[in-house]
mmCIF file of C-alpha atoms in Angstrom:
data_model
loop_
_atom_site.group_PDB
_atom_site.id
_atom_site.type_symbol
_atom_site.label_atom_id
_atom_site.label_comp_id
_atom_site.label_asym_id
_atom_site.label_seq_id
_atom_site.Cartn_x
_atom_site.Cartn_y
_atom_site.Cartn_z
ATOM 1 C CA LYS A 1 -26.770 -6.999 -16.066
ATOM 2 C CA CYS A 2 -24.189 -7.748 -18.797
ATOM 3 C CA TYR A 3 -21.634 -5.711 -16.835
ATOM 4 C CA GLU A 4 -22.299 -7.651 -13.625
ATOM 5 C CA GLN A 5 -22.022 -10.972 -15.486
ATOM 6 C CA LYS A 6 -18.815 -9.763 -17.194
ATOM 7 C CA GLN A 7 -20.403 -10.020 -20.648
ATOM 8 C CA TYR A 8 -18.690 -6.812 -21.665
ATOM 9 C CA LYS A 9 -19.006 -7.127 -25.438
ATOM 10 C CA ASN A 10 -22.743 -7.733 -25.215
ATOM 11 C CA GLY A 11 -23.060 -4.834 -22.784
ATOM 12 C CA LEU A 12 -21.201 -2.579 -25.210
ATOM 13 C CA LYS A 13 -23.598 -3.563 -28.008
ATOM 14 C CA PHE A 14 -26.613 -2.649 -25.876
ATOM 15 C CA CYS A 15 -25.051 0.708 -24.955
ATOM 16 C CA LYS A 16 -24.400 1.501 -28.620
ATOM 17 C CA LEU A 17 -27.964 0.483 -29.488
ATOM 18 C CA ILE A 18 -29.459 2.831 -26.874
ATOM 19 C CA LEU A 19 -27.174 5.719 -27.805
ATOM 20 C CA SER A 20 -27.947 5.304 -31.512
ATOM 21 C CA ASN A 21 -31.477 6.548 -30.767
ATOM 22 C CA PRO A 22 -31.405 10.362 -31.197
ATOM 23 C CA LYS A 23 -33.642 10.768 -28.128
ATOM 24 C CA PHE A 24 -31.088 9.057 -25.888
ATOM 25 C CA ALA A 25 -27.832 10.028 -27.617
ATOM 26 C CA GLU A 26 -26.762 12.097 -24.588
ATOM 27 C CA HIS A 27 -28.208 9.837 -21.869
ATOM 28 C CA GLY A 28 -25.810 10.237 -18.938
ATOM 29 C CA GLU A 29 -26.145 6.816 -17.281
ATOM 30 C CA THR A 30 -25.761 4.948 -20.588
ATOM 31 C CA LEU A 31 -22.668 6.971 -21.530
ATOM 32 C CA ALA A 32 -21.136 6.280 -18.113
ATOM 33 C CA MET A 33 -21.994 2.571 -18.427
ATOM 34 C CA LYS A 34 -20.340 2.444 -21.838
ATOM 35 C CA GLY A 35 -17.246 4.002 -20.288
ATOM 36 C CA LEU A 36 -17.131 1.380 -17.521
ATOM 37 C CA THR A 37 -17.539 -1.401 -20.077
ATOM 38 C CA LEU A 38 -14.761 -0.028 -22.296
ATOM 39 C CA ASN A 39 -12.512 0.197 -19.245
ATOM 40 C CA CYS A 40 -13.018 -3.522 -18.587
ATOM 41 C CA LEU A 41 -12.103 -4.191 -22.222
ATOM 42 C CA GLY A 42 -8.805 -2.357 -21.731
ATOM 43 C CA LYS A 43 -9.712 0.798 -23.678
ATOM 44 C CA LYS A 44 -8.941 3.169 -20.814
ATOM 45 C CA GLU A 45 -8.577 6.508 -22.626
ATOM 46 C CA GLU A 46 -11.838 6.060 -24.519
ATOM 47 C CA ALA A 47 -13.463 4.803 -21.312
ATOM 48 C CA TYR A 48 -12.518 7.926 -19.327
ATOM 49 C CA GLU A 49 -13.927 10.148 -22.054
ATOM 50 C CA PHE A 50 -17.320 8.413 -21.966
ATOM 51 C CA VAL A 51 -17.436 8.382 -18.158
ATOM 52 C CA ARG A 52 -16.692 12.126 -18.009
ATOM 53 C CA LYS A 53 -19.329 12.842 -20.641
ATOM 54 C CA GLY A 54 -21.815 10.609 -18.845
ATOM 55 C CA LEU A 55 -21.247 12.318 -15.506
ATOM 56 C CA ARG A 56 -21.629 15.757 -17.070
ATOM 57 C CA ASN A 57 -24.915 14.847 -18.729
ATOM 58 C CA ASP A 58 -26.232 13.067 -15.646
ATOM 59 C CA VAL A 59 -25.474 16.160 -13.584
ATOM 60 C CA LYS A 60 -27.341 18.357 -16.055
ATOM 61 C CA SER A 61 -30.439 16.195 -15.700
ATOM 62 C CA HIS A 62 -30.266 16.466 -11.895
ATOM 63 C CA ARG A 63 -29.873 20.241 -12.117
ATOM 64 C CA SER A 64 -32.791 20.614 -14.518
ATOM 65 C CA ASP A 65 -34.920 18.491 -12.155
ATOM 66 C CA LYS A 66 -33.733 20.680 -9.231
ATOM 67 C CA LYS A 67 -32.262 17.661 -7.454
ATOM 68 C CA TYR A 68 -29.348 19.747 -6.251
ATOM 69 C CA ASP A 69 -28.062 17.289 -3.633
ATOM 70 C CA GLU A 70 -27.783 14.566 -6.274
ATOM 71 C CA ALA A 71 -26.180 17.001 -8.694
ATOM 72 C CA ILE A 72 -23.528 17.935 -6.106
ATOM 73 C CA LYS A 73 -22.725 14.240 -5.573
ATOM 74 C CA CYS A 74 -22.312 13.786 -9.319
ATOM 75 C CA TYR A 75 -20.024 16.807 -9.585
ATOM 76 C CA ARG A 76 -17.857 15.472 -6.769
ATOM 77 C CA ASN A 77 -17.631 12.101 -8.519
ATOM 78 C CA ALA A 78 -16.704 13.851 -11.754
ATOM 79 C CA LEU A 79 -13.918 15.722 -9.931
ATOM 80 C CA LYS A 80 -12.435 12.389 -8.855
ATOM 81 C CA LEU A 81 -11.790 11.729 -12.539
ATOM 82 C CA ASP A 82 -10.771 15.266 -13.450
ATOM 83 C CA LYS A 83 -10.010 17.261 -10.291
ATOM 84 C CA ASP A 84 -8.895 20.412 -12.131
ATOM 85 C CA ASN A 85 -11.874 20.730 -14.475
ATOM 86 C CA LEU A 86 -12.768 24.432 -14.323
ATOM 87 C CA GLN A 87 -16.310 24.070 -15.641
ATOM 88 C CA ILE A 88 -17.179 21.362 -13.123
ATOM 89 C CA LEU A 89 -15.722 23.439 -10.264
ATOM 90 C CA ARG A 90 -17.652 26.550 -11.341
ATOM 91 C CA ASP A 91 -20.921 24.634 -11.636
ATOM 92 C CA LEU A 92 -20.298 22.961 -8.277
ATOM 93 C CA SER A 93 -19.724 26.334 -6.595
ATOM 94 C CA LEU A 94 -23.046 27.628 -7.962
ATOM 95 C CA LEU A 95 -24.883 24.610 -6.587
ATOM 96 C CA GLN A 96 -23.192 25.002 -3.209
ATOM 97 C CA ILE A 97 -24.411 28.597 -3.015
ATOM 98 C CA GLN A 98 -27.886 27.413 -4.023
ATOM 99 C CA MET A 99 -27.847 24.921 -1.132
ATOM 100 C CA ARG A 100 -26.186 27.411 1.270
ATOM 101 C CA ASP A 101 -23.201 25.097 1.688
ATOM 102 C CA LEU A 102 -20.917 28.035 2.452
ATOM 103 C CA GLU A 103 -17.975 25.984 3.748
ATOM 104 C CA GLY A 104 -18.075 23.842 0.613
ATOM 105 C CA TYR A 105 -18.374 26.965 -1.534
ATOM 106 C CA ARG A 106 -15.267 28.419 0.108
ATOM 107 C CA GLU A 107 -13.268 25.247 -0.597
ATOM 108 C CA THR A 108 -14.383 25.163 -4.233
ATOM 109 C CA ARG A 109 -13.593 28.839 -4.772
ATOM 110 C CA TYR A 110 -10.146 28.254 -3.250
ATOM 111 C CA GLN A 111 -9.517 25.497 -5.813
ATOM 112 C CA LEU A 112 -10.553 27.862 -8.600
ATOM 113 C CA LEU A 113 -8.216 30.544 -7.234
ATOM 114 C CA GLN A 114 -5.355 28.043 -7.185
ATOM 115 C CA LEU A 115 -6.049 27.099 -10.814
ATOM 116 C CA ARG A 116 -6.625 30.652 -12.100
ATOM 117 C CA PRO A 117 -4.778 33.027 -9.722
ATOM 118 C CA THR A 118 -4.682 35.890 -12.233
ATOM 119 C CA GLN A 119 -8.422 36.050 -12.898
ATOM 120 C CA ARG A 120 -10.566 38.696 -11.202
ATOM 121 C CA ALA A 121 -13.474 36.253 -10.744
ATOM 122 C CA SER A 122 -11.239 33.840 -8.817
ATOM 123 C CA TRP A 123 -10.284 36.450 -6.212
ATOM 124 C CA ILE A 124 -13.734 38.011 -5.913
ATOM 125 C CA GLY A 125 -15.422 34.603 -5.644
ATOM 126 C CA TYR A 126 -13.071 33.533 -2.848
ATOM 127 C CA ALA A 127 -13.578 36.843 -1.001
ATOM 128 C CA ILE A 128 -17.366 36.489 -1.335
ATOM 129 C CA ALA A 129 -17.126 33.076 0.349
ATOM 130 C CA TYR A 130 -15.550 34.653 3.450
ATOM 131 C CA HIS A 131 -17.987 37.563 3.284
ATOM 132 C CA LEU A 132 -20.958 35.157 3.364
ATOM 133 C CA LEU A 133 -19.340 33.310 6.269
ATOM 134 C CA LYS A 134 -19.108 36.709 8.028
ATOM 135 C CA ASP A 135 -15.327 36.478 8.245
ATOM 136 C CA TYR A 136 -15.018 40.136 7.282
ATOM 137 C CA ASP A 137 -11.329 40.475 8.146
ATOM 138 C CA MET A 138 -10.349 37.724 5.719
ATOM 139 C CA ALA A 139 -12.707 39.021 3.028
ATOM 140 C CA LEU A 140 -11.187 42.507 3.290
ATOM 141 C CA LYS A 141 -7.661 41.105 3.279
ATOM 142 C CA LEU A 142 -8.322 39.201 0.040
ATOM 143 C CA LEU A 143 -10.021 42.158 -1.637
ATOM 144 C CA GLU A 144 -7.170 44.508 -0.706
ATOM 145 C CA GLU A 145 -4.550 42.009 -1.857
ATOM 146 C CA PHE A 146 -6.294 41.752 -5.219
ATOM 147 C CA ARG A 147 -6.838 45.527 -5.480
ATOM 148 C CA GLN A 148 -3.113 46.114 -5.114
ATOM 149 C CA THR A 149 -2.489 43.994 -8.211
ATOM 150 C CA GLN A 150 -4.660 46.294 -10.341
ATOM 151 C CA GLN A 151 -2.614 48.853 -12.240
ATOM 152 C CA ILE A 152 -5.221 51.625 -12.465
ATOM 153 C CA PRO A 153 -3.907 55.235 -12.636
ATOM 154 C CA PRO A 154 -5.359 57.503 -9.892
ATOM 155 C CA ASN A 155 -6.864 59.893 -12.479
ATOM 156 C CA LYS A 156 -8.586 57.142 -14.489
ATOM 157 C CA ILE A 157 -12.115 55.855 -13.875
ATOM 158 C CA ASP A 158 -12.500 52.137 -14.550
ATOM 159 C CA TYR A 159 -15.973 50.671 -13.964
ATOM 160 C CA GLU A 160 -14.822 47.253 -12.714
ATOM 161 C CA TYR A 161 -12.246 48.827 -10.402
ATOM 162 C CA SER A 162 -14.939 51.206 -9.143
ATOM 163 C CA GLU A 163 -17.223 48.262 -8.304
ATOM 164 C CA LEU A 164 -14.346 46.544 -6.485
ATOM 165 C CA ILE A 165 -13.815 49.647 -4.315
ATOM 166 C CA LEU A 166 -17.529 49.866 -3.532
ATOM 167 C CA TYR A 167 -17.685 46.190 -2.638
ATOM 168 C CA GLN A 168 -14.708 46.642 -0.297
ATOM 169 C CA ASN A 169 -16.542 49.510 1.342
ATOM 170 C CA GLN A 170 -19.733 47.476 1.698
ATOM 171 C CA VAL A 171 -17.837 44.767 3.591
ATOM 172 C CA MET A 172 -16.316 47.429 5.864
ATOM 173 C CA ARG A 173 -19.745 48.838 6.702
ATOM 174 C CA GLU A 174 -21.177 45.387 7.392
ATOM 175 C CA ALA A 175 -18.239 44.819 9.751
ATOM 176 C CA ASP A 176 -19.181 48.060 11.577
ATOM 177 C CA LEU A 177 -15.937 49.712 10.449
ATOM 178 C CA PHE A 178 -17.685 53.005 9.750
ATOM 179 C CA GLN A 179 -14.696 55.300 10.298
ATOM 180 C CA GLU A 180 -12.491 53.101 8.096
ATOM 181 C CA SER A 181 -15.295 53.036 5.514
ATOM 182 C CA LEU A 182 -15.443 56.840 5.432
ATOM 183 C CA GLU A 183 -11.653 57.189 5.088
ATOM 184 C CA HIS A 184 -11.651 54.497 2.382
ATOM 185 C CA ILE A 185 -14.374 56.159 0.295
ATOM 186 C CA GLU A 186 -12.673 59.572 0.550
ATOM 187 C CA THR A 187 -9.356 58.066 -0.592
ATOM 188 C CA TYR A 188 -10.788 56.496 -3.761
ATOM 189 C CA GLU A 189 -13.681 58.904 -4.411
ATOM 190 C CA LYS A 190 -12.288 60.162 -7.734
ATOM 191 C CA GLN A 191 -12.105 56.622 -9.125
ATOM 192 C CA ILE A 192 -15.714 55.685 -8.326
ATOM 193 C CA CYS A 193 -18.404 55.919 -11.000
ATOM 194 C CA ASP A 194 -21.472 55.969 -8.739
ATOM 195 C CA LYS A 195 -21.196 59.467 -7.239
ATOM 196 C CA LEU A 196 -24.622 59.270 -5.582
ATOM 197 C CA LEU A 197 -23.605 56.182 -3.615
ATOM 198 C CA VAL A 198 -20.395 57.950 -2.567
ATOM 199 C CA GLU A 199 -22.445 60.788 -1.068
ATOM 200 C CA GLU A 200 -24.728 58.308 0.693
ATOM 201 C CA ILE A 201 -21.739 56.541 2.251
ATOM 202 C CA LYS A 202 -20.137 59.834 3.289
ATOM 203 C CA GLY A 203 -23.275 60.840 5.175
ATOM 204 C CA THR A 204 -22.487 60.797 8.899
ATOM 205 C CA SER A 205 -24.176 58.460 11.360
ATOM 206 C CA GLU A 206 -25.842 61.458 13.037
ATOM 207 C CA GLU A 207 -27.423 62.555 9.767
ATOM 208 C CA ARG A 208 -28.660 59.037 9.107
ATOM 209 C CA LEU A 209 -30.083 58.745 12.612
ATOM 210 C CA GLN A 210 -31.961 62.026 12.133
ATOM 211 C CA ILE A 211 -33.424 60.745 8.878
ATOM 212 C CA TYR A 212 -34.487 57.465 10.497
ATOM 213 C CA GLU A 213 -36.056 59.398 13.382
ATOM 214 C CA GLU A 214 -38.063 61.593 10.998
ATOM 215 C CA ILE A 215 -39.251 58.556 9.031
ATOM 216 C CA SER A 216 -40.182 56.813 12.275
ATOM 217 C CA LYS A 217 -42.368 59.782 13.260
ATOM 218 C CA GLN A 218 -44.065 59.745 9.866
ATOM 219 C CA HIS A 219 -44.558 55.964 9.963
ATOM 220 C CA PRO A 220 -44.786 54.997 13.665
ATOM 221 C CA ARG A 221 -45.771 51.388 12.931
ATOM 222 C CA ALA A 222 -42.769 50.718 10.665
ATOM 223 C CA ILE A 223 -40.012 48.525 12.155
ATOM 224 C CA SER A 224 -37.137 49.372 9.771
ATOM 225 C CA PRO A 225 -36.626 53.030 10.852
ATOM 226 C CA ARG A 226 -36.101 51.785 14.431
ATOM 227 C CA ARG A 227 -34.112 48.678 13.488
ATOM 228 C CA LEU A 228 -31.594 50.099 10.988
ATOM 229 C CA PRO A 229 -30.010 52.631 13.411
ATOM 230 C CA LEU A 230 -28.869 49.674 15.544
ATOM 231 C CA ASN A 231 -26.348 48.855 12.788
ATOM 232 C CA LEU A 232 -24.785 52.306 13.051
ATOM 233 C CA VAL A 233 -24.378 53.162 16.714
ATOM 234 C CA PRO A 234 -21.966 51.708 19.307
ATOM 235 C CA GLY A 235 -21.794 51.701 23.109
ATOM 236 C CA GLU A 236 -24.350 53.500 25.270
ATOM 237 C CA LYS A 237 -26.247 54.876 22.293
ATOM 238 C CA PHE A 238 -26.729 51.313 21.075
ATOM 239 C CA ARG A 239 -28.005 50.248 24.518
ATOM 240 C CA GLU A 240 -30.450 53.155 24.577
ATOM 241 C CA LEU A 241 -31.889 52.478 21.116
ATOM 242 C CA MET A 242 -31.915 48.703 21.611
ATOM 243 C CA ASP A 243 -33.756 49.047 24.922
ATOM 244 C CA LYS A 244 -36.499 51.103 23.241
ATOM 245 C CA PHE A 245 -36.665 48.724 20.279
ATOM 246 C CA LEU A 246 -37.031 45.619 22.471
ATOM 247 C CA ARG A 247 -39.597 47.142 24.829
ATOM 248 C CA VAL A 248 -41.843 48.322 21.990
ATOM 249 C CA ASN A 249 -41.717 44.957 20.214
ATOM 250 C CA PHE A 250 -42.130 42.899 23.400
ATOM 251 C CA SER A 251 -45.242 44.900 24.268
ATOM 252 C CA LYS A 252 -46.625 44.191 20.792
ATOM 253 C CA GLY A 253 -45.716 40.492 20.992
ATOM 254 C CA CYS A 254 -43.768 40.671 17.726
ATOM 255 C CA PRO A 255 -42.941 37.016 16.750
ATOM 256 C CA PRO A 256 -39.953 37.624 14.398
ATOM 257 C CA LEU A 257 -38.246 40.028 16.818
ATOM 258 C CA PHE A 258 -34.974 38.146 17.296
ATOM 259 C CA THR A 259 -34.888 37.174 13.623
ATOM 260 C CA THR A 260 -34.703 40.881 12.759
ATOM 261 C CA LEU A 261 -31.746 41.218 15.161
ATOM 262 C CA LYS A 262 -29.867 38.191 13.820
ATOM 263 C CA SER A 263 -27.402 40.234 11.761
ATOM 264 C CA LEU A 264 -26.147 41.907 14.976
ATOM 265 C CA TYR A 265 -25.088 38.637 16.579
ATOM 266 C CA TYR A 266 -21.683 38.547 14.881
ATOM 267 C CA ASN A 267 -20.735 41.744 16.755
ATOM 268 C CA THR A 268 -19.592 40.370 20.122
ATOM 269 C CA GLU A 269 -19.506 43.814 21.751
ATOM 270 C CA LYS A 270 -23.135 44.524 20.885
ATOM 271 C CA VAL A 271 -24.207 41.061 22.020
ATOM 272 C CA LYS A 272 -22.301 41.183 25.312
ATOM 273 C CA PHE A 273 -22.890 44.753 26.421
ATOM 274 C CA GLY A 274 -26.135 45.424 24.609
ATOM 275 C CA LEU A 275 -28.453 42.544 23.832
ATOM 276 C CA TYR A 276 -27.445 40.306 26.734
ATOM 277 C CA SER A 277 -27.528 42.945 29.475
ATOM 278 C CA ILE A 278 -30.783 44.490 28.216
ATOM 279 C CA CYS A 279 -32.534 41.112 28.048
ATOM 280 C CA CYS A 280 -31.331 40.337 31.582
ATOM 281 C CA SER A 281 -32.744 43.627 32.876
ATOM 282 C CA LEU A 282 -36.051 42.974 31.133
ATOM 283 C CA PHE A 283 -36.589 39.400 32.294
ATOM 284 C CA TYR A 284 -34.892 39.263 35.722
#
């Protein structure tokens, strides 16, 4: 009220009185109000400090109350005052992931990469953004660009470098680049710590399909042994397995059927020549 009536000195007194109480010493709205009042009194540097502190504390209260939308708004307002604040950008990116705002997360991670281009977390975070958006080509490009900056001797095993290689390989497999994935893992095998995972990745598609088939016979009601092979096979083999999978689940009236197939939709070849044509033959 004092602020609206331009009674700035009285408003400042009330702010100081509230903040003098230990229970409210870090109250975000009061700190921000004190900053606005100081700004009107010409004390701009001190005002900015209180506004920043107020916004930070107000955001923390929103986060603790799980009001993530409000917290994101506060972080964006805080960035207007200090656009290159690393802590605010990091916290904002975490909230964006929490809310599945993947486009916003990508933009925030790009800002962090611009501010800290030499940090591993900046590159990995930006690559993860593209990975989550299913832009696998861009994710792989970023990961490879960063990997080339790492000066790790071929005969040395470095845990973080090993995890980077494995993450690269995971993205390749999710992009259905199985041959490239196999060549990649064989190239860097000596520098990877997790030898068991290396052997699992090196297992051929045929071996995996045999394992899934055996499991399916042992557990005929299980969906996963029939669903997972669809990630591995291309072309006519995909059509054959997909046709069986759809017919079995349609006959059972399985409600989440197309939800289980959702991860295949990014593969245009499988959608066009597999899912679409099979569904047409089933329904028309």
